[in-house]
Amino acid sequence: DALVGKILTALETTGQRDNTIVIFTSDHGYHLGEHDMWQKVSIHEESAKVPLIVSVPGKKPAVCHSLAELIDLYPTVSNLCGLKIPGNIQGKDISGMFDDPAVKVRDAALSSGKGRLLRTEKWALLDYGKDGELYDMEKDPKQYNNLINDSKYAEVLSGMKEKLKAKHAEARKDWLLRQEEKKLAKEDKARARQQRTRRGQGGLGLPAPRGSCVAVPRRQRTELAVGRLTIFLRLHHRRPYGQGVVPHFL
């Protein structure tokens, strides 16, 4: 909390607060003994639920109770920054909440860990494969009374299982599409590399038009002729989480 204050103070003193979106969240919750558990070891509410505070310049403070997933942050920030939202992502733009807190973006949220959690406003289904748990989040927000074996809630359980199955199928379909896109991109790079090799050039030591880039194999020292200037460089390829290969000039 102290560091959040220091960051906000730094934004204020440097004059950047009015053009900076600040997001406070976490990748998981935390058990403090609930259900005889400690730390992030379950898909119960205490472990799966996270804080989400978004401060956007020009927007009034408000509290929104709509369900959201962390994958919604990417399309939301993209829209707020005026960037195009890719069509092949699972996240939803929740920026409408900042103008109207009553906006509902999702009717259910999916989470996974030691099992799969489907959370609606009223129900929480914790699926472990062969068994599971079902809770009425309006009457039992602390999840003490497991209703999964209660015949009175058989219809509710069946509906939640169908929703979970559909959400899981949708997520897997999107994942397969992204894998196919990565495969095609990798094949395109391989073909381009083969073409350079056949020409006997390999992308090394070639005169390059001013302002253009020349491909260099990883971890190889070379020189590039750009106009009258010769540049010595070494490229290191690193793979940050969730990104492709990024060249770092040293």
GROMACS .gro file of C-alpha atoms in nm:
model
  250
    1ASP     CA    1   0.000   0.000   0.000
    2ALA     CA    2   0.287   0.238   0.080
    3LEU     CA    3   0.441   0.179  -0.262
    4VAL     CA    4   0.109   0.253  -0.434
    5GLY     CA    5   0.108   0.588  -0.256
    6LYS     CA    6   0.465   0.659  -0.366
    7ILE     CA    7   0.377   0.581  -0.729
    8LEU     CA    8   0.072   0.808  -0.722
    9THR     CA    9   0.278   1.085  -0.559
   10ALA     CA   10   0.546   1.049  -0.825
   11LEU     CA   11   0.284   1.076  -1.100
   12GLU     CA   12   0.146   1.391  -0.939
   13THR     CA   13   0.484   1.561  -0.891
   14THR     CA   14   0.597   1.481  -1.247
   15GLY     CA   15   0.273   1.606  -1.402
   16GLN     CA   16   0.176   1.265  -1.545
   17ARG     CA   17  -0.127   1.185  -1.329
   18ASP     CA   18  -0.378   1.336  -1.571
   19ASN     CA   19  -0.270   1.113  -1.860
   20THR     CA   20  -0.198   0.787  -1.673
   21ILE     CA   21  -0.435   0.495  -1.612
   22VAL     CA   22  -0.361   0.329  -1.278
   23ILE     CA   23  -0.471  -0.032  -1.215
   24PHE     CA   24  -0.444  -0.206  -0.879
   25THR     CA   25  -0.505  -0.583  -0.884
   26SER     CA   26  -0.350  -0.921  -0.807
   27ASP     CA   27  -0.316  -1.259  -0.977
   28HIS     CA   28  -0.480  -1.446  -0.687
   29GLY     CA   29  -0.644  -1.405  -0.348
   30TYR     CA   30  -0.519  -1.539  -0.015
   31HIS     CA   31  -0.647  -1.777   0.250
   32LEU     CA   32  -0.596  -1.680   0.612
   33GLY     CA   33  -0.727  -2.002   0.766
   34GLU     CA   34  -1.070  -2.014   0.600
   35HIS     CA   35  -1.173  -2.375   0.526
   36ASP     CA   36  -0.856  -2.479   0.714
   37MET     CA   37  -0.647  -2.341   0.426
   38TRP     CA   38  -0.355  -2.104   0.397
   39GLN     CA   39  -0.228  -1.894   0.103
   40LYS     CA   40  -0.342  -1.950  -0.260
   41VAL     CA   41  -0.429  -2.318  -0.246
   42SER     CA   42  -0.789  -2.343  -0.365
   43ILE     CA   43  -1.059  -2.211  -0.595
   44HIS     CA   44  -1.272  -2.095  -0.301
   45GLU     CA   45  -1.378  -1.730  -0.293
   46GLU     CA   46  -1.092  -1.616  -0.068
   47SER     CA   47  -0.828  -1.756  -0.305
   48ALA     CA   48  -0.990  -1.696  -0.645
   49LYS     CA   49  -1.130  -1.345  -0.591
   50VAL     CA   50  -0.893  -1.052  -0.646
   51PRO     CA   51  -0.911  -0.674  -0.597
   52LEU     CA   52  -0.962  -0.466  -0.911
   53ILE     CA   53  -0.933  -0.088  -0.879
   54VAL     CA   54  -0.901   0.114  -1.198
   55SER     CA   55  -0.836   0.490  -1.194
   56VAL     CA   56  -0.895   0.662  -1.528
   57PRO     CA   57  -0.833   1.037  -1.572
   58GLY     CA   58  -1.163   1.223  -1.609
   59LYS     CA   59  -1.378   0.942  -1.467
   60LYS     CA   60  -1.566   0.981  -1.139
   61PRO     CA   61  -1.508   0.727  -0.857
   62ALA     CA   62  -1.773   0.455  -0.834
   63VAL     CA   63  -1.822   0.094  -0.729
   64CYS     CA   64  -1.930  -0.165  -0.986
   65HIS     CA   65  -2.052  -0.512  -0.889
   66SER     CA   66  -2.036  -0.675  -1.233
   67LEU     CA   67  -1.830  -0.991  -1.272
   68ALA     CA   68  -1.501  -0.951  -1.457
   69GLU     CA   69  -1.193  -1.157  -1.539
   70LEU     CA   70  -0.830  -1.044  -1.544
   71ILE     CA   71  -0.815  -1.117  -1.918
   72ASP     CA   72  -1.056  -0.823  -1.955
   73LEU     CA   73  -0.780  -0.575  -1.868
   74TYR     CA   74  -0.602  -0.597  -2.204
   75PRO     CA   75  -0.899  -0.503  -2.427
   76THR     CA   76  -1.012  -0.245  -2.170
   77VAL     CA   77  -0.679  -0.062  -2.158
   78SER     CA   78  -0.648  -0.090  -2.537
   79ASN     CA   79  -0.982   0.084  -2.583
   80LEU     CA   80  -0.904   0.355  -2.326
   81CYS     CA   81  -0.576   0.428  -2.505
   82GLY     CA   82  -0.742   0.443  -2.847
   83LEU     CA   83  -0.583   0.121  -2.971
   84LYS     CA   84  -0.752  -0.142  -3.184
   85ILE     CA   85  -0.870  -0.446  -2.990
   86PRO     CA   86  -0.765  -0.771  -3.162
   87GLY     CA   87  -1.050  -0.997  -3.262
   88ASN     CA   88  -0.886  -1.318  -3.141
   89ILE     CA   89  -0.882  -1.257  -2.766
   90GLN     CA   90  -1.110  -1.390  -2.494
   91GLY     CA   91  -1.121  -1.077  -2.278
   92LYS     CA   92  -1.405  -0.825  -2.284
   93ASP     CA   93  -1.385  -0.446  -2.277
   94ILE     CA   94  -1.522  -0.335  -1.939
   95SER     CA   95  -1.458   0.038  -1.988
   96GLY     CA   96  -1.834   0.100  -2.007
   97MET     CA   97  -1.842   0.048  -1.630
   98PHE     CA   98  -1.642   0.366  -1.578
   99ASP     CA   99  -1.928   0.574  -1.719
  100ASP     CA  100  -2.213   0.365  -1.578
  101PRO     CA  101  -2.139   0.141  -1.276
  102ALA     CA  102  -2.461  -0.053  -1.341
  103VAL     CA  103  -2.321  -0.198  -1.666
  104LYS     CA  104  -2.296  -0.579  -1.664
  105VAL     CA  105  -2.023  -0.722  -1.886
  106ARG     CA  106  -2.027  -1.089  -1.784
  107ASP     CA  107  -2.295  -1.319  -1.647
  108ALA     CA  108  -2.030  -1.567  -1.532
  109ALA     CA  109  -1.656  -1.573  -1.462
  110LEU     CA  110  -1.422  -1.869  -1.511
  111SER     CA  111  -1.120  -1.937  -1.295
  112SER     CA  112  -0.885  -2.234  -1.271
  113GLY     CA  113  -0.629  -2.368  -1.029
  114LYS     CA  114  -0.678  -2.683  -0.827
  115GLY     CA  115  -0.996  -2.744  -1.022
  116ARG     CA  116  -1.223  -2.514  -1.221
  117LEU     CA  117  -1.447  -2.245  -1.077
  118LEU     CA  118  -1.756  -2.105  -1.247
  119ARG     CA  119  -1.889  -1.804  -1.060
  120THR     CA  120  -2.218  -1.630  -1.132
  121GLU     CA  121  -2.375  -1.359  -0.920
  122LYS     CA  122  -2.579  -1.617  -0.727
  123TRP     CA  123  -2.391  -1.945  -0.762
  124ALA     CA  124  -2.038  -2.082  -0.736
  125LEU     CA  125  -1.951  -2.422  -0.883
  126LEU     CA  126  -1.615  -2.567  -0.782
  127ASP     CA  127  -1.543  -2.856  -1.017
  128TYR     CA  128  -1.272  -3.111  -0.934
  129GLY     CA  129  -1.359  -3.365  -1.203
  130LYS     CA  130  -1.511  -3.657  -1.014
  131ASP     CA  131  -1.653  -3.441  -0.738
  132GLY     CA  132  -1.712  -3.075  -0.658
  133GLU     CA  133  -1.889  -2.812  -0.451
  134LEU     CA  134  -2.192  -2.591  -0.512
  135TYR     CA  135  -2.268  -2.278  -0.308
  136ASP     CA  136  -2.548  -2.024  -0.296
  137MET     CA  137  -2.341  -1.703  -0.280
  138GLU     CA  138  -2.638  -1.490  -0.174
  139LYS     CA  139  -2.729  -1.703   0.130
  140ASP     CA  140  -2.385  -1.851   0.195
  141PRO     CA  141  -2.113  -1.604   0.081
  142LYS     CA  142  -1.850  -1.771   0.303
  143GLN     CA  143  -1.912  -2.108   0.131
  144TYR     CA  144  -1.983  -2.326   0.435
  145ASN     CA  145  -2.286  -2.522   0.310
  146ASN     CA  146  -2.200  -2.744   0.010
  147LEU     CA  147  -2.522  -2.811  -0.186
  148ILE     CA  148  -2.382  -3.035  -0.460
  149ASN     CA  149  -2.543  -3.354  -0.321
  150ASP     CA  150  -2.873  -3.187  -0.231
  151SER     CA  151  -3.141  -3.311  -0.474
  152LYS     CA  152  -3.331  -2.982  -0.443
  153TYR     CA  153  -3.051  -2.814  -0.638
  154ALA     CA  154  -3.005  -3.080  -0.905
  155GLU     CA  155  -3.143  -2.852  -1.177
  156VAL     CA  156  -2.918  -2.565  -1.069
  157LEU     CA  157  -2.617  -2.799  -1.067
  158SER     CA  158  -2.696  -2.930  -1.414
  159GLY     CA  159  -2.726  -2.577  -1.552
  160MET     CA  160  -2.399  -2.468  -1.393
  161LYS     CA  161  -2.219  -2.773  -1.533
  162GLU     CA  162  -2.349  -2.693  -1.882
  163LYS     CA  163  -2.229  -2.333  -1.849
  164LEU     CA  164  -1.889  -2.451  -1.731
  165LYS     CA  165  -1.863  -2.692  -2.020
  166ALA     CA  166  -1.952  -2.419  -2.270
  167LYS     CA  167  -1.704  -2.170  -2.117
  168HIS     CA  168  -1.428  -2.428  -2.120
  169ALA     CA  169  -1.499  -2.519  -2.485
  170GLU     CA  170  -1.492  -2.150  -2.583
  171ALA     CA  171  -1.159  -2.095  -2.405
  172ARG     CA  172  -1.008  -2.404  -2.567
  173LYS     CA  173  -1.128  -2.297  -2.912
  174ASP     CA  174  -0.961  -1.957  -2.873
  175TRP     CA  175  -0.643  -2.125  -2.746
  176LEU     CA  176  -0.630  -2.356  -3.049
  177LEU     CA  177  -0.673  -2.058  -3.282
  178ARG     CA  178  -0.382  -1.877  -3.117
  179GLN     CA  179  -0.167  -2.189  -3.141
  180GLU     CA  180  -0.242  -2.213  -3.512
  181GLU     CA  181  -0.152  -1.845  -3.562
  182LYS     CA  182   0.179  -1.901  -3.380
  183LYS     CA  183   0.251  -2.205  -3.595
  184LEU     CA  184   0.186  -2.012  -3.917
  185ALA     CA  185   0.405  -1.722  -3.801
  186LYS     CA  186   0.686  -1.964  -3.714
  187GLU     CA  187   0.658  -2.127  -4.058
  188ASP     CA  188   0.673  -1.784  -4.226
  189LYS     CA  189   0.992  -1.698  -4.037
  190ALA     CA  190   1.146  -2.034  -4.129
  191ARG     CA  191   1.069  -1.980  -4.499
  192ALA     CA  192   1.219  -1.631  -4.491
  193ARG     CA  193   1.533  -1.766  -4.321
  194GLN     CA  194   1.565  -2.040  -4.585
  195GLN     CA  195   1.532  -1.785  -4.866
  196ARG     CA  196   1.813  -1.574  -4.719
  197THR     CA  197   2.031  -1.882  -4.682
  198ARG     CA  198   1.972  -1.990  -5.042
  199ARG     CA  199   2.078  -1.647  -5.162
  200GLY     CA  200   2.400  -1.692  -4.966
  201GLN     CA  201   2.340  -1.368  -4.779
  202GLY     CA  202   2.216  -1.479  -4.439
  203GLY     CA  203   2.124  -1.120  -4.363
  204LEU     CA  204   2.484  -1.027  -4.269
  205GLY     CA  205   2.704  -0.737  -4.379
  206LEU     CA  206   2.456  -0.606  -4.634
  207PRO     CA  207   2.423  -0.240  -4.728
  208ALA     CA  208   2.095  -0.124  -4.584
  209PRO     CA  209   1.884   0.174  -4.683
  210ARG     CA  210   1.893   0.454  -4.430
  211GLY     CA  211   1.645   0.395  -4.147
  212SER     CA  212   1.588   0.027  -4.227
  213CYS     CA  213   1.665  -0.288  -4.024
  214VAL     CA  214   1.877  -0.589  -4.110
  215ALA     CA  215   1.812  -0.932  -3.956
  216VAL     CA  216   2.100  -1.071  -3.751
  217PRO     CA  217   2.125  -1.429  -3.615
  218ARG     CA  218   2.102  -1.447  -3.238
  219ARG     CA  219   2.416  -1.395  -3.028
  220GLN     CA  220   2.637  -1.314  -3.327
  221ARG     CA  221   2.861  -1.009  -3.352
  222THR     CA  222   2.852  -0.835  -3.686
  223GLU     CA  223   2.864  -0.494  -3.847
  224LEU     CA  224   2.593  -0.313  -4.036
  225ALA     CA  225   2.657  -0.055  -4.300
  226VAL     CA  226   2.396   0.219  -4.277
  227GLY     CA  227   2.484   0.503  -4.511
  228ARG     CA  228   2.839   0.600  -4.417
  229LEU     CA  229   2.811   0.477  -4.059
  230THR     CA  230   2.923   0.129  -3.955
  231ILE     CA  231   2.758  -0.001  -3.637
  232PHE     CA  232   2.893  -0.288  -3.427
  233LEU     CA  233   2.627  -0.461  -3.226
  234ARG     CA  234   2.531  -0.783  -3.055
  235LEU     CA  235   2.170  -0.903  -3.040
  236HIS     CA  236   2.043  -1.103  -2.745
  237HIS     CA  237   1.702  -1.263  -2.778
  238ARG     CA  238   1.496  -1.282  -2.463
  239ARG     CA  239   1.144  -1.409  -2.420
  240PRO     CA  240   0.942  -1.213  -2.162
  241TYR     CA  241   0.623  -1.368  -2.031
  242GLY     CA  242   0.343  -1.354  -2.283
  243GLN     CA  243   0.552  -1.197  -2.559
  244GLY     CA  244   0.754  -1.311  -2.856
  245VAL     CA  245   1.127  -1.272  -2.905
  246VAL     CA  246   1.242  -0.917  -2.834
  247PRO     CA  247   1.586  -0.793  -2.950
  248HIS     CA  248   1.797  -0.602  -2.698
  249PHE     CA  249   2.083  -0.389  -2.832
  250LEU     CA  250   2.386  -0.400  -2.602
   0.00000   0.00000   0.00000
